[in-house]
Coordinates of C-alpha atoms and ligand atoms in Angstrom, one line a residue:
M1 CA 25.6 28.1 15.6
R2 CA 22.5 27.0 17.6
I3 CA 23.3 23.7 19.3
F4 CA 20.7 21.3 20.8
H5 CA 21.9 18.7 23.3
T6 CA 20.7 16.8 26.3
P7 CA 22.6 15.3 29.3
D8 CA 20.4 12.2 28.8
S9 CA 22.8 11.3 26.0
A10 CA 25.3 10.2 28.7
R11 CA 22.8 7.7 30.2
H12 CA 23.7 5.0 27.6
D13 CA 27.2 3.9 28.4
P14 CA 28.2 0.5 27.0
E15 CA 31.3 -1.0 28.4
R16 CA 32.4 -3.8 26.1
Y17 CA 32.7 -4.4 22.4
W18 CA 34.0 -7.4 20.5
R19 CA 36.6 -6.2 17.9
R20 CA 38.5 -8.8 15.8
G21 CA 37.9 -11.5 18.4
T22 CA 38.8 -9.5 21.5
P23 CA 36.7 -7.6 24.0
I24 CA 37.8 -4.0 24.1
P25 CA 36.3 -0.9 25.8
H26 CA 33.3 0.2 23.8
P27 CA 34.4 2.9 21.3
E28 CA 31.0 4.7 21.5
Q29 CA 31.4 5.9 25.1
A30 CA 29.2 8.3 27.0
S31 CA 32.2 10.6 27.4
R32 CA 31.9 11.5 23.7
Y33 CA 28.9 13.6 24.7
A34 CA 30.7 15.6 27.4
I35 CA 33.8 16.1 25.2
L36 CA 31.7 17.5 22.2
Q37 CA 29.4 19.5 24.5
E38 CA 32.2 21.1 26.4
A39 CA 34.1 21.9 23.2
A40 CA 31.1 23.5 21.6
Q41 CA 30.4 25.6 24.7
A42 CA 34.0 26.7 25.0
A43 CA 33.9 27.8 21.4
G44 CA 31.1 30.2 22.3
H45 CA 28.2 28.6 20.5
G46 CA 24.6 28.9 21.8
L47 CA 23.6 25.7 23.6
A48 CA 20.0 24.8 24.4
A49 CA 17.9 21.8 25.4
P50 CA 15.7 20.2 22.7
G51 CA 11.9 20.4 22.7
D52 CA 10.0 17.2 23.4
H53 CA 8.1 16.3 20.2
G54 CA 7.1 12.8 21.4
L55 CA 7.2 9.6 19.4
D56 CA 5.5 10.7 16.2
P57 CA 8.7 12.1 14.5
I58 CA 10.5 8.8 15.5
R59 CA 7.7 6.7 14.1
A60 CA 7.8 8.7 10.9
V61 CA 10.9 6.6 9.9
H62 CA 10.9 3.7 12.3
D63 CA 8.7 0.6 12.6
A64 CA 6.2 1.1 15.5
D65 CA 6.9 -2.4 17.0
Y66 CA 10.7 -1.7 16.9
V67 CA 10.2 1.6 18.7
T68 CA 8.1 -0.1 21.4
F69 CA 10.8 -2.8 21.8
L70 CA 13.5 -0.2 22.4
A71 CA 11.3 1.8 24.8
E72 CA 10.2 -1.2 26.9
A73 CA 13.1 -3.7 26.7
W74 CA 14.8 -2.6 29.9
T75 CA 11.5 -2.7 31.9
R76 CA 11.0 -6.3 30.6
R77 CA 14.5 -7.5 31.5
A78 CA 13.2 -9.9 34.2
E79 CA 12.0 -12.0 31.2
I80 CA 15.6 -13.0 30.6
P81 CA 16.9 -15.1 33.5
G82 CA 20.4 -14.4 34.7
L83 CA 20.6 -11.1 32.9
A84 CA 23.5 -8.8 34.1
D85 CA 23.8 -5.1 33.4
E86 CA 22.8 -5.1 29.8
I87 CA 20.4 -6.8 27.3
L88 CA 22.4 -8.4 24.5
T89 CA 22.3 -11.7 22.5
G90 CA 24.6 -13.8 20.5
A91 CA 21.8 -15.2 18.2
F92 CA 20.6 -13.1 15.3
A93 CA 17.9 -13.6 12.7
R94 CA 19.3 -14.2 9.2
P95 CA 17.5 -13.1 6.0
Q96 CA 16.3 -16.7 5.6
M97 CA 14.5 -16.7 8.9
H98 CA 11.3 -14.6 9.1
R99 CA 9.4 -15.6 12.2
K100 CA 8.9 -13.0 14.9
P101 CA 9.3 -14.7 18.3
A102 CA 7.3 -13.7 21.3
G103 CA 10.1 -13.8 23.8
L104 CA 12.3 -10.8 24.6
L105 CA 15.6 -12.5 23.9
G106 CA 14.4 -13.5 20.4
R107 CA 13.2 -10.0 19.7
V108 CA 16.7 -8.7 20.6
G109 CA 18.2 -10.9 17.9
L110 CA 15.5 -9.9 15.4
Y111 CA 15.9 -6.1 16.0
M112 CA 19.7 -5.9 16.2
A113 CA 22.4 -6.4 13.5
D114 CA 25.3 -7.0 15.8
T115 CA 26.6 -6.9 19.4
S116 CA 27.5 -3.2 19.4
T117 CA 24.1 -2.1 20.7
P118 CA 23.4 -3.4 24.2
I119 CA 20.3 -2.1 25.9
R120 CA 21.1 -0.8 29.4
A121 CA 19.1 1.1 32.0
G122 CA 19.7 4.5 30.4
T123 CA 19.6 3.5 26.7
W124 CA 16.0 4.5 25.9
P125 CA 16.3 8.0 27.5
A126 CA 19.6 8.5 25.7
V127 CA 18.4 7.5 22.2
Y128 CA 15.0 9.3 22.7
G129 CA 16.8 12.5 23.8
S130 CA 19.1 12.4 20.8
A131 CA 16.2 12.0 18.5
Q132 CA 14.5 15.0 20.0
C133 CA 17.7 17.0 19.4
A134 CA 17.6 16.0 15.7
V135 CA 13.9 17.0 15.4
T136 CA 14.5 20.4 17.2
A137 CA 17.6 21.1 15.0
A138 CA 15.6 20.4 11.9
D139 CA 12.9 22.8 13.0
A140 CA 15.5 25.4 13.9
A141 CA 17.3 25.0 10.6
L142 CA 14.1 25.7 8.7
E143 CA 13.4 28.8 10.9
T144 CA 16.9 30.3 11.0
G145 CA 19.0 28.6 8.4
H146 CA 21.1 26.2 10.3
A147 CA 21.5 24.3 13.6
Y148 CA 23.5 21.4 15.0
A149 CA 22.1 18.4 16.9
L150 CA 24.7 16.9 19.3
C151 CA 23.2 13.4 19.0
R152 CA 24.7 10.7 21.0
P153 CA 24.4 7.7 20.5
P154 CA 24.8 8.1 16.7
G155 CA 22.1 7.0 14.4
H156 CA 22.9 6.4 10.7
H157 CA 23.4 2.6 10.9
A158 CA 19.9 2.1 12.3
Y159 CA 17.3 0.9 9.8
A160 CA 13.6 1.3 10.1
D161 CA 13.4 -1.8 12.3
S162 CA 16.9 -2.5 13.5
A163 CA 19.8 -1.3 15.6
G164 CA 23.4 -1.8 14.7
G165 CA 26.8 -0.2 14.4
F166 CA 26.4 1.6 17.8
C167 CA 23.0 3.1 16.5
F168 CA 19.4 2.7 17.7
L169 CA 17.3 5.5 16.3
N170 CA 18.3 7.1 13.0
N171 CA 18.6 10.7 14.0
S172 CA 19.6 12.0 10.5
A173 CA 16.7 10.2 8.9
I174 CA 14.3 11.6 11.7
A175 CA 15.6 15.1 10.9
A176 CA 15.1 14.6 7.2
A177 CA 11.6 13.3 7.7
R178 CA 10.8 16.3 9.9
M179 CA 12.0 18.7 7.2
L180 CA 10.0 16.8 4.6
A181 CA 6.8 17.1 6.6
A182 CA 7.3 20.8 7.2
T183 CA 8.3 21.8 3.6
G184 CA 6.7 19.2 1.4
G185 CA 10.2 18.4 0.1
P186 CA 12.2 17.3 -1.5
V187 CA 15.0 17.1 1.1
A188 CA 18.5 15.7 1.0
I189 CA 20.9 14.0 3.3
L190 CA 24.7 14.2 2.9
D191 CA 26.5 11.7 5.1
I192 CA 30.2 12.4 5.6
D193 CA 30.8 9.9 8.4
V194 CA 33.7 7.5 7.5
H195 CA 31.2 4.6 7.6
H196 CA 28.5 4.2 4.9
G197 CA 25.1 5.5 6.2
N198 CA 23.5 2.1 5.5
G199 CA 20.5 2.6 7.8
T200 CA 19.6 5.9 6.2
Q201 CA 20.0 4.4 2.7
G202 CA 17.7 1.6 3.7
I203 CA 15.0 3.9 5.1
F204 CA 14.8 6.0 2.0
Y205 CA 16.0 3.6 -0.7
A206 CA 12.6 3.4 -2.6
R207 CA 11.7 7.1 -2.2
R208 CA 12.5 10.1 -4.4
D209 CA 11.5 12.8 -1.9
V210 CA 14.6 12.2 0.2
L211 CA 17.9 12.1 -1.7
T212 CA 20.6 10.2 0.3
V213 CA 24.3 10.7 -0.5
S214 CA 27.1 9.1 1.5
V215 CA 30.8 9.7 1.3
H216 CA 32.7 6.9 3.1
A217 CA 35.5 4.4 3.1
D218 CA 35.1 1.5 0.7
P219 CA 32.9 -1.1 2.5
S220 CA 34.5 -4.1 0.7
D221 CA 36.7 -4.6 3.8
Y222 CA 35.2 -2.2 6.2
F223 CA 32.0 -1.7 8.3
P224 CA 29.2 -1.9 7.3
F225 CA 30.4 -4.4 4.7
Y226 CA 27.1 -5.4 3.1
A227 CA 26.0 -2.0 1.8
G228 CA 27.6 1.2 0.6
Y229 CA 28.7 0.4 -2.9
A230 CA 28.6 2.8 -5.8
D231 CA 26.1 0.7 -7.8
E232 CA 23.4 1.1 -5.1
T233 CA 21.4 3.9 -6.6
G234 CA 17.9 3.5 -5.2
A235 CA 15.0 1.3 -6.2
D236 CA 11.4 1.7 -7.6
A237 CA 10.3 5.3 -7.2
G238 CA 13.6 6.0 -5.6
A239 CA 15.8 4.9 -8.5
G240 CA 18.5 7.5 -9.0
F241 CA 17.9 9.1 -5.6
N242 CA 20.7 7.3 -3.6
R243 CA 24.3 8.0 -4.3
N244 CA 27.3 6.3 -2.7
L245 CA 30.8 7.7 -3.0
P246 CA 33.2 5.1 -1.5
L247 CA 36.8 6.0 -1.2
P248 CA 39.9 3.8 -1.0
P249 CA 41.2 3.3 2.6
G250 CA 43.8 5.9 3.5
S251 CA 42.3 8.6 1.3
G252 CA 43.1 12.1 2.6
D253 CA 41.7 15.6 2.2
G254 CA 42.0 15.9 -1.6
P255 CA 39.9 12.9 -2.7
W256 CA 37.6 13.3 0.4
L257 CA 36.8 16.9 -0.5
E258 CA 36.3 16.0 -4.1
A259 CA 33.8 13.4 -3.1
V260 CA 32.0 15.9 -0.8
E261 CA 31.8 18.3 -3.7
A262 CA 30.4 15.6 -6.0
G263 CA 27.9 14.8 -3.3
L264 CA 26.9 18.5 -3.0
A265 CA 26.5 18.7 -6.8
A266 CA 24.0 15.8 -6.6
V267 CA 22.2 17.6 -3.7
A268 CA 22.1 20.9 -5.7
A269 CA 20.6 19.0 -8.7
Q270 CA 17.7 17.8 -6.6
E271 CA 16.9 21.5 -5.6
P272 CA 16.0 20.4 -2.0
R273 CA 14.2 22.6 0.5
G274 CA 16.4 21.4 3.3
L275 CA 19.6 19.5 3.9
V276 CA 20.6 17.2 6.7
V277 CA 24.4 16.6 7.1
A278 CA 25.2 13.3 8.9
L279 CA 28.3 14.8 10.6
G280 CA 30.5 11.9 11.5
L281 CA 34.0 13.0 12.5
D282 CA 35.6 9.6 12.2
A283 CA 37.0 10.2 8.8
S284 CA 39.8 11.9 10.8
E285 CA 43.4 10.8 10.4
D286 CA 43.5 10.4 14.2
D287 CA 40.3 8.4 14.7
P288 CA 40.9 5.1 16.5
I289 CA 38.5 3.2 14.3
G290 CA 38.7 5.3 11.1
A291 CA 40.0 4.3 7.7
L292 CA 40.6 7.7 6.0
R293 CA 43.1 10.5 6.7
V294 CA 41.1 13.7 6.8
T295 CA 42.7 16.6 8.7
R296 CA 41.2 19.4 10.7
A297 CA 41.6 21.7 7.6
G298 CA 39.8 19.0 5.6
F299 CA 36.8 19.2 8.0
A300 CA 36.8 23.0 7.8
G301 CA 36.9 22.7 4.0
A302 CA 33.9 20.4 3.9
A303 CA 32.0 22.8 6.2
E304 CA 32.7 25.8 3.9
R305 CA 31.5 23.9 0.9
I306 CA 28.3 22.7 2.7
A307 CA 27.6 26.2 4.1
R308 CA 28.0 27.8 0.6
A309 CA 25.3 25.5 -0.7
G310 CA 23.0 28.0 1.1
L311 CA 20.3 25.5 2.1
P312 CA 18.5 25.3 5.4
T313 CA 20.9 22.9 7.0
A314 CA 20.6 20.6 10.1
L315 CA 24.0 19.2 11.2
V316 CA 23.4 15.9 13.0
Q317 CA 26.3 14.4 15.0
E318 CA 27.1 10.8 13.9
G319 CA 30.4 9.0 14.7
G320 CA 33.8 10.3 15.7
Y321 CA 35.6 8.4 18.5
L322 CA 37.9 9.2 21.4
C323 CA 41.1 11.0 20.4
A324 CA 42.5 14.5 21.0
A325 CA 41.4 15.6 17.5
L326 CA 37.7 14.8 18.1
P327 CA 36.6 18.1 19.8
E328 CA 39.1 20.1 17.6
N329 CA 37.5 18.7 14.4
L330 CA 34.0 19.6 15.6
T331 CA 34.9 23.2 16.5
A332 CA 36.8 23.6 13.3
F333 CA 33.8 22.4 11.3
L334 CA 31.4 24.6 13.2
A335 CA 33.6 27.7 12.9
A336 CA 34.2 27.3 9.2
F337 CA 30.5 26.7 8.6
D338 CA 29.6 29.9 10.6
A339 CA 32.2 31.9 8.8
A340 CA 31.0 30.8 5.3
R341 CA 27.3 31.5 6.0
Ligands
LIG401 ZN1 31.2 6.1 11.7

């Protein structure tokens, strides 16, 4: 497997996160990058740096003003008196409030969904580098069949104009848009992270040239709460081109793999010219914030089924949090994918 990664991923290292009323160490830590990178290297995969494709592939799915905000926020931090080591707010725009304030602090609340995405000194290089990994993996998948982007921070909760759920730039959506531009489409995204890929759904919801399929834990009592239900099937020209496959909490390999197969059947029906897999590993039975009970064999089984689809495939890292099984589940997935291709 060709793997694209950048040490810049470790430059975003949030410390704190509010969970159920308590500040805890942030689950999306920079050490995730080193753990996944070292596991992939030890397993003998070919690692390389991404190319620098600039901002155009990012702006293909993200609002230009939002991208500028992310890129410039840290250099504008003096505009927020008393700021410590990160830019964050406790005041967020609600759907009933539509004005775009001039001040930086107001922009933070406009462009973020929650408090999980602080902007720190190294945030922009980390998210920019991850996006470049996604673009480079999309190109490589079209050229050679498949590639893996070790993106960190993850991306699938980021909408066109908002961060949230640990995500800033939607790497999976950026990869899909890259494949779409190169092939003319259609292309498909299969998201197997334990959380619904709400940002990805939002970006492509009214489009039929990018099919979005997400297999995840039922959001009725689980993040992202406000999207991810089975009756969300797309809108306007995209009607019928979004598929959600929520599973009851605690579901294991059997129902999870059945849902992955159903997702792949929807993908096959679209006859896409490329596939992006939003590869979260937090469906693991060992994940500290997961809600499903997928085993290492389950991840290998998903990899086999995805590989057998025979499509140019870009694997894009999404969630998967600190536990002993995290690197094992990645290497099991990559090995099974390689063996089945
Ligand atoms: Zn997740």
